[in-house]
């Protein structure tokens, strides 16, 4: 069984890599772009759709706001990209927004950023996969009932690919990303060219009217402003994942900061171009899309009608219908990029969790690297939570999107505010006029970024909190409290274990009393007695519990027949308990002589099959768990290998990263 498991593990993950091979996993820019930027690049597939879904709540009357909202989103993305380029150069160690906020605003602010980002990374996986499945359903409506199963299956596939390592997943994801970019640009270029020559593409939904939602009909004044702001906040999903490059700078080839900054600039330029193109084409083609198809006027049977996504309607209108090669190409490329966009989170979440674990805010196992030098425990944790969300929300993008982007803008705002403080500190120390001028410019960029993203954060909170975003806020708050509690625990443990007086701890005990636990006189018992004798304790005795008087008498007689010189002490147990009499006896020895050390030797079977553990060693496990809580008591297991264990004489495959250490990151700065 273990051989089969090991073979399967090698097939899925590949061969284990040595720590010295970490340098071979560093990424060139052509692979770093699809790995770290697939999320913001893919967001153009649904950002425009989210704007239209909100505006059509008021019918067709407010669709003329679409271009202006798009301009606002593009302006915001430009500011954020320029701001994060400063982060990449100033903090190249990979902590990103968390490190900036921790260093300049304090640990509590850093934890706010970290909690927000961790929640948002989970949402990135859930929303990206669900949106990708939506596009598959748009091409093949018959698969609608299998939506949740497909979504969870894709999460499992992404997890397996990322467990193979960053570079391996980059190779797998590069082609779909570039195919998507090329396909969208060709679609936009073809559609706009047709518009310019007088043959504008027309979406399949253009012939339908839209009945306004009763709550959003005839809006004016403040109510209309809130609708527009809500549409803007939904369109800001185009910015998700922008910060991932700043978190992943250590994964780039040298010069790391320069390559990361250039990749971020390329990502921003491509994402803005595609977003503008898709939004313009949606306006030209008169795409009409609503949350409830029954609000589309002109439909004969809204109950069975399946709306296609905006990107699907555009592809059909540009390339000549839903049977054209171009339509299926765009749908396949979009589905792939949306599903693979989750890879941004698969790289950001484990890396950030590793840094937090190194700073003792999360369990240290999250800092361990697996077979392929990936942070495997973080990858598996991300997959488990995202998969649970997809199942709970039935992979519905509209429901999941309300939990999205809140964390992103929290990290945007605090990191840019932290960068302003960073440049203030640099300016106080810098005397070169040319350098000071550059610092003033970069501080201005980060200052504008902090103000704008802070304003957007307020808008997102105001418009999405009642739509379900409160769950994301609650999750981030719980995670923030949990991380502080973990840090307090690690700090208390460190203080408790710190050596203050080595001479006291090195002083030998007055006596060593050895106790060998006996249930039956067999080979494991004799080995345990022999092993205990080798320690030359001051006092050695065997101990058994008398549950049945006849068995205890038989053991005593057998003991004498074998001529074993170690005295056998029998404890009576009228209530048939085994654990309590032994624990009480050991504790009584400690009370009589607190300076003595009691060493308890427990014979145990080593078995070769998991089910054999259910048949053996249960009393030993329970005894050990009780004795370990008794001060001054040492517990030693004395193994006896059964025949089944020798047949399976090889290490059982462990979970990825579960028994490995993380490589020390000497470039990561500890938050002040």
Coordinates of N, CA and C in Angstrom, one line a residue, residues 464-623:
X464 N -21.1 47.4 -0.4 CA -21.1 46.0 -0.4 C -21.3 45.3 1.0
X465 N -21.2 46.1 2.1 CA -21.3 45.5 3.4 C -22.6 44.8 3.6
X466 N -23.7 45.4 3.2 CA -25.0 44.7 3.4 C -25.3 43.6 2.3
X467 N -24.4 43.6 1.3 CA -24.6 42.6 0.2 C -23.9 41.2 0.6
X468 N -23.2 41.2 1.7 CA -22.5 40.0 2.1 C -21.1 40.2 2.4
X469 N -20.6 41.4 2.2 CA -19.2 41.7 2.5 C -18.9 41.6 4.0
X470 N -19.9 41.7 4.8 CA -19.7 41.7 6.3 C -19.1 40.3 6.7
X471 N -19.3 39.3 5.9 CA -18.7 38.0 6.2 C -17.2 38.0 6.0
X472 N -16.7 38.7 4.9 CA -15.3 38.9 4.7 C -14.7 39.7 5.8
X473 N -15.4 40.8 6.3 CA -14.9 41.6 7.4 C -14.8 40.8 8.6
X474 N -15.8 40.0 8.9 CA -15.8 39.1 10.1 C -14.6 38.1 10.0
X475 N -14.5 37.5 8.9 CA -13.4 36.5 8.7 C -12.0 37.1 8.9
X476 N -11.8 38.3 8.4 CA -10.5 39.0 8.6 C -10.3 39.4 10.1
X477 N -11.4 39.8 10.7 CA -11.3 40.1 12.2 C -10.9 38.9 13.0
X478 N -11.6 37.8 12.7 CA -11.3 36.5 13.5 C -9.9 36.1 13.2
X479 N -9.4 36.2 12.0 CA -8.0 35.8 11.6 C -7.0 36.8 12.3
X480 N -7.4 38.1 12.4 CA -6.5 39.0 13.0 C -6.3 38.7 14.5
X481 N -7.4 38.4 15.2 CA -7.4 38.0 16.6 C -6.6 36.7 16.8
X482 N -6.9 35.7 15.9 CA -6.2 34.4 16.0 C -4.7 34.6 15.8
X483 N -4.2 35.4 14.9 CA -2.8 35.6 14.7 C -2.1 36.3 15.9
X484 N -2.8 37.2 16.5 CA -2.3 37.8 17.7 C -2.2 36.8 18.8
X485 N -3.2 35.9 18.9 CA -3.2 34.9 20.0 C -2.1 33.9 19.8
X486 N -1.8 33.6 18.5 CA -0.7 32.6 18.2 C 0.6 33.3 18.6
X487 N 0.8 34.6 18.3 CA 2.0 35.2 18.6 C 2.2 35.3 20.1
X488 N 1.1 35.6 20.8 CA 1.3 35.6 22.3 C 1.7 34.3 22.8
X489 N 1.1 33.2 22.3 CA 1.5 31.9 22.7 C 2.9 31.6 22.4
X490 N 3.4 31.9 21.2 CA 4.8 31.6 20.9 C 5.7 32.5 21.8
X491 N 5.3 33.7 22.1 CA 6.2 34.6 22.9 C 6.2 34.0 24.4
X492 N 5.1 33.6 24.9 CA 5.0 33.0 26.3 C 5.9 31.8 26.3
X493 N 5.8 30.9 25.3 CA 6.5 29.7 25.3 C 8.0 30.0 25.2
X494 N 8.4 30.9 24.4 CA 9.8 31.3 24.3 C 10.4 31.8 25.6
X495 N 9.6 32.7 26.3 CA 10.0 33.2 27.6 C 10.1 32.1 28.6
X496 N 9.2 31.1 28.6 CA 9.2 30.0 29.5 C 10.4 29.1 29.3
X497 N 10.8 28.9 28.1 CA 11.8 28.0 27.7 C 13.2 28.6 27.7
X498 N 13.3 29.9 27.9 CA 14.6 30.6 27.9 C 15.4 30.2 29.1
X499 N 16.7 30.0 28.8 CA 17.6 29.5 29.9 C 18.1 30.7 30.7
X500 N 17.7 30.7 32.0 CA 18.1 31.8 32.9 C 19.3 31.4 33.8
X501 N 19.2 30.1 34.3 CA 20.3 29.6 35.2 C 20.7 28.2 34.7
X502 N 21.6 28.1 33.8 CA 22.0 26.8 33.3 C 22.5 25.8 34.3
X503 N 23.1 26.3 35.4 CA 23.7 25.4 36.4 C 22.6 24.6 37.1
X504 N 21.5 25.3 37.3 CA 20.4 24.6 38.0 C 19.8 23.5 37.1
X505 N 19.7 23.8 35.8 CA 19.1 22.8 34.9 C 20.0 21.7 34.6
X506 N 21.4 21.9 34.7 CA 22.3 20.9 34.4 C 22.6 20.0 35.7
X507 N 22.2 20.4 36.8 CA 22.4 19.7 38.1 C 21.7 18.3 38.0
X508 N 22.4 17.2 38.3 CA 21.8 15.9 38.2 C 20.8 15.7 39.2
X509 N 19.8 14.8 39.0 CA 18.8 14.5 40.0 C 19.4 13.7 41.2
X510 N 18.7 13.7 42.3 CA 19.2 12.9 43.5 C 19.2 11.4 43.1
X511 N 18.2 10.9 42.6 CA 18.1 9.5 42.2 C 17.3 9.4 40.9
X512 N 17.6 8.3 40.2 CA 16.8 7.9 39.0 C 16.0 6.6 39.3
X513 N 14.7 6.7 39.3 CA 13.9 5.5 39.6 C 13.3 5.1 38.2
X514 N 13.6 3.8 37.8 CA 13.1 3.3 36.6 C 12.0 2.3 36.8
X515 N 10.9 2.5 36.0 CA 9.7 1.7 36.1 C 9.4 1.1 34.8
X516 N 9.4 -0.2 34.7 CA 9.0 -0.9 33.4 C 7.6 -1.4 33.5
X517 N 6.7 -0.9 32.6 CA 5.3 -1.3 32.7 C 5.2 -2.7 32.0
X518 N 4.4 -3.6 32.7 CA 4.3 -5.0 32.3 C 2.8 -5.3 32.2
X519 N 2.4 -5.9 31.1 CA 1.0 -6.4 31.0 C 1.1 -8.0 30.9
X520 N 2.1 -8.4 30.1 CA 2.3 -9.9 29.9 C 3.8 -10.1 29.9
X521 N 4.2 -11.3 30.3 CA 5.6 -11.6 30.2 C 5.9 -12.2 28.8
X522 N 6.4 -11.3 27.9 CA 6.7 -11.7 26.5 C 8.0 -11.0 26.1
X523 N 8.4 -11.2 24.9 CA 9.7 -10.6 24.4 C 9.7 -9.1 24.5
X524 N 8.7 -8.3 24.1 CA 8.8 -6.9 24.3 C 9.1 -6.5 25.8
X525 N 8.5 -7.2 26.8 CA 8.7 -6.9 28.2 C 10.2 -7.2 28.5
X526 N 10.7 -8.3 28.1 CA 12.1 -8.6 28.4 C 13.1 -7.6 27.8
X527 N 12.7 -7.1 26.6 CA 13.6 -6.1 25.9 C 13.5 -4.8 26.7
X528 N 12.4 -4.4 27.2 CA 12.2 -3.2 27.9 C 13.0 -3.3 29.3
X529 N 13.0 -4.4 29.9 CA 13.7 -4.6 31.2 C 15.2 -4.5 30.9
X530 N 15.7 -5.2 29.8 CA 17.1 -5.1 29.5 C 17.5 -3.7 29.2
X531 N 16.7 -3.0 28.4 CA 17.0 -1.6 28.1 C 17.1 -0.7 29.3
X532 N 16.1 -0.9 30.2 CA 16.1 -0.1 31.4 C 17.3 -0.3 32.3
X533 N 17.7 -1.6 32.4 CA 18.9 -1.9 33.1 C 20.2 -1.2 32.6
X534 N 20.2 -1.0 31.3 CA 21.4 -0.4 30.7 C 21.6 1.0 31.2
X535 N 20.6 1.6 31.7 CA 20.7 3.0 32.2 C 21.3 3.0 33.6
X536 N 21.4 1.9 34.3 CA 21.9 1.8 35.6 C 21.2 2.7 36.6
X537 N 19.9 2.6 36.7 CA 19.1 3.5 37.6 C 19.4 3.1 39.0
X538 N 19.1 4.1 39.9 CA 19.3 3.8 41.3 C 18.3 2.8 41.8
X539 N 17.1 2.7 41.2 CA 16.1 1.7 41.6 C 15.4 1.3 40.3
X540 N 15.2 0.0 40.2 CA 14.5 -0.5 39.0 C 13.4 -1.5 39.5
X541 N 12.2 -1.3 39.0 CA 11.1 -2.2 39.3 C 10.2 -2.4 38.1
X542 N 9.5 -3.5 38.1 CA 8.5 -3.7 37.1 C 7.1 -3.5 37.7
X543 N 6.2 -3.0 36.9 CA 4.9 -2.6 37.5 C 3.8 -3.1 36.6
X544 N 2.8 -3.8 37.2 CA 1.6 -4.2 36.5 C 0.4 -3.9 37.3
X545 N -0.7 -3.9 36.6 CA -2.0 -3.6 37.3 C -2.9 -4.9 37.3
X546 N -3.4 -5.2 38.5 CA -4.2 -6.4 38.7 C -5.7 -6.1 38.4
X547 N -6.1 -6.4 37.2 CA -7.6 -6.3 36.9 C -8.3 -7.6 37.3
X548 N -7.7 -8.7 36.9 CA -8.2 -10.1 37.3 C -7.1 -10.7 38.2
X549 N -7.5 -11.1 39.4 CA -6.6 -11.7 40.3 C -5.8 -12.9 39.8
X550 N -6.5 -13.8 39.0 CA -5.9 -15.0 38.5 C -4.8 -14.6 37.5
X551 N -5.0 -13.6 36.7 CA -4.0 -13.2 35.7 C -2.7 -12.7 36.5
X552 N -3.0 -11.8 37.5 CA -1.9 -11.3 38.2 C -1.1 -12.4 39.0
X553 N -1.8 -13.4 39.5 CA -1.1 -14.5 40.2 C -0.3 -15.3 39.2
X554 N -0.9 -15.5 38.0 CA -0.1 -16.3 37.0 C 1.1 -15.5 36.5
X555 N 1.0 -14.2 36.4 CA 2.2 -13.4 36.0 C 3.3 -13.5 37.1
X556 N 2.9 -13.4 38.3 CA 3.8 -13.5 39.4 C 4.6 -14.8 39.4
X557 N 3.8 -15.9 39.2 CA 4.4 -17.2 39.2 C 5.4 -17.3 38.0
X558 N 5.0 -16.8 36.9 CA 5.8 -16.9 35.7 C 7.1 -16.1 35.9
X559 N 7.0 -15.0 36.6 CA 8.1 -14.1 36.9 C 9.1 -14.8 37.7
X560 N 8.6 -15.6 38.7 CA 9.5 -16.3 39.6 C 10.2 -17.5 38.9
X561 N 9.4 -18.2 38.0 CA 9.9 -19.3 37.2 C 11.1 -18.9 36.3
X562 N 11.0 -17.7 35.7 CA 12.0 -17.2 34.8 C 13.2 -16.7 35.6
X563 N 13.1 -16.5 36.9 CA 14.2 -16.0 37.7 C 14.6 -14.6 37.4
X564 N 13.6 -13.8 37.1 CA 13.9 -12.4 36.8 C 14.1 -11.6 38.1
X565 N 15.3 -11.0 38.2 CA 15.7 -10.4 39.5 C 15.1 -9.0 39.7
X566 N 14.4 -8.5 38.7 CA 13.8 -7.2 38.9 C 12.5 -7.4 39.7
X567 N 12.3 -6.7 40.8 CA 11.0 -6.9 41.6 C 9.8 -6.5 40.8
X568 N 8.8 -7.3 40.9 CA 7.5 -7.0 40.2 C 6.5 -6.5 41.3
X569 N 6.0 -5.3 41.0 CA 5.0 -4.7 41.9 C 3.6 -4.7 41.3
X570 N 2.7 -5.2 42.0 CA 1.3 -5.4 41.5 C 0.4 -4.4 42.2
X571 N -0.3 -3.6 41.3 CA -1.3 -2.6 41.8 C -2.7 -3.2 41.7
X572 N -3.4 -3.2 42.7 CA -4.8 -3.6 42.7 C -5.7 -2.6 42.0
X573 N -6.6 -3.0 41.2 CA -7.6 -2.1 40.5 C -9.0 -2.7 40.6
X574 N -9.7 -2.5 41.7 CA -11.0 -3.1 41.8 C -12.0 -2.6 40.8
X575 N -11.8 -1.4 40.2 CA -12.7 -0.9 39.2 C -12.2 -1.1 37.8
X576 N -11.2 -2.0 37.6 CA -10.7 -2.4 36.3 C -10.0 -1.3 35.5
X577 N -9.6 -0.3 36.2 CA -8.9 0.8 35.5 C -7.4 0.4 35.4
X578 N -6.8 0.9 34.4 CA -5.3 0.6 34.2 C -4.5 1.9 34.3
X579 N -5.0 2.9 33.7 CA -4.2 4.2 33.6 C -4.1 4.9 35.0
X580 N -5.2 5.0 35.7 CA -5.2 5.8 36.9 C -4.3 5.2 38.0
X581 N -4.3 3.9 38.3 CA -3.4 3.3 39.3 C -2.0 3.6 39.0
X582 N -1.6 3.5 37.7 CA -0.2 3.7 37.4 C 0.2 5.1 37.6
X583 N -0.6 6.1 37.1 CA -0.4 7.5 37.2 C -0.3 7.9 38.7
X584 N -1.2 7.4 39.5 CA -1.2 7.7 40.9 C 0.0 7.2 41.6
X585 N 0.5 6.0 41.2 CA 1.7 5.4 41.8 C 2.9 6.3 41.5
X586 N 3.0 6.6 40.2 CA 4.2 7.4 39.8 C 4.2 8.8 40.5
X587 N 3.0 9.4 40.6 CA 2.9 10.7 41.3 C 3.3 10.6 42.7
X588 N 2.9 9.5 43.4 CA 3.2 9.3 44.8 C 4.7 9.2 45.0
X589 N 5.5 8.6 44.0 CA 6.9 8.6 44.1 C 7.5 10.0 44.1
X590 N 6.9 10.8 43.2 CA 7.4 12.2 43.0 C 7.1 13.0 44.3
X591 N 5.9 12.7 44.9 CA 5.6 13.5 46.1 C 6.6 13.1 47.3
X592 N 6.9 11.9 47.4 CA 7.8 11.4 48.4 C 9.2 12.0 48.3
X593 N 9.7 12.2 47.0 CA 11.0 12.7 46.8 C 11.0 13.5 45.6
X594 N 10.7 14.8 45.7 CA 10.6 15.7 44.5 C 11.8 15.8 43.7
X595 N 13.0 15.6 44.3 CA 14.3 15.7 43.5 C 14.6 14.5 42.7
X596 N 13.9 13.4 42.9 CA 14.1 12.2 42.1 C 13.5 12.4 40.7
X597 N 14.0 11.7 39.8 CA 13.5 11.6 38.4 C 12.9 10.2 38.2
X598 N 11.7 10.1 37.8 CA 11.1 8.8 37.5 C 11.1 8.6 36.0
X599 N 11.7 7.5 35.5 CA 11.7 7.1 34.1 C 10.9 5.9 33.9
X600 N 9.8 6.1 33.1 CA 8.9 5.0 32.8 C 9.1 4.4 31.4
X601 N 9.4 3.1 31.4 CA 9.6 2.4 30.1 C 8.4 1.7 29.7
X602 N 7.9 1.9 28.5 CA 6.7 1.3 28.0 C 7.0 0.4 26.7
X603 N 6.8 -0.9 26.8 CA 7.0 -1.7 25.6 C 5.9 -1.4 24.6
X604 N 6.2 -1.3 23.3 CA 5.2 -1.0 22.3 C 5.5 -1.9 21.1
X605 N 4.4 -2.2 20.4 CA 4.5 -3.0 19.1 C 4.7 -2.0 18.0
X606 N 5.6 -2.3 17.0 CA 5.7 -1.6 15.8 C 5.0 -2.4 14.7
X607 N 3.9 -1.9 14.1 CA 3.2 -2.6 13.1 C 3.3 -2.1 11.7
X608 N 3.0 -2.9 10.7 CA 3.2 -2.4 9.3 C 2.0 -1.9 8.6
X609 N 0.8 -2.1 9.2 CA -0.5 -1.7 8.6 C -1.2 -0.7 9.6
X610 N -1.9 0.2 9.0 CA -2.6 1.2 9.8 C -3.6 0.6 10.7
X611 N -4.3 -0.4 10.1 CA -5.4 -1.0 10.9 C -4.9 -1.8 12.1
X612 N -3.6 -2.2 12.1 CA -3.1 -2.9 13.2 C -2.9 -2.0 14.4
X613 N -2.7 -0.7 14.2 CA -2.7 0.2 15.3 C -4.0 0.2 16.1
X614 N -5.1 -0.1 15.4 CA -6.3 -0.1 16.2 C -6.4 -1.3 17.1
X615 N -5.6 -2.3 16.9 CA -5.7 -3.5 17.7 C -4.6 -3.6 18.8
X616 N -3.6 -2.7 18.7 CA -2.5 -2.7 19.6 C -2.2 -1.3 20.1
X617 N -1.5 -1.2 21.2 CA -0.9 0.0 21.7 C -1.8 1.1 22.2
X618 N -3.1 0.8 22.3 CA -4.1 1.8 22.7 C -3.8 2.2 24.2
X619 N -3.6 1.2 25.1 CA -3.3 1.5 26.5 C -2.0 2.3 26.6
X620 N -1.0 1.9 25.8 CA 0.3 2.6 25.9 C 0.1 4.1 25.5
X621 N -0.7 4.3 24.5 CA -0.8 5.7 24.0 C -1.5 6.5 25.1
X622 N -2.6 6.0 25.7 CA -3.3 6.7 26.7 C -2.4 6.9 27.9
X623 N -1.6 6.0 28.3 CA -0.7 6.1 29.5 C 0.3 7.2 29.2

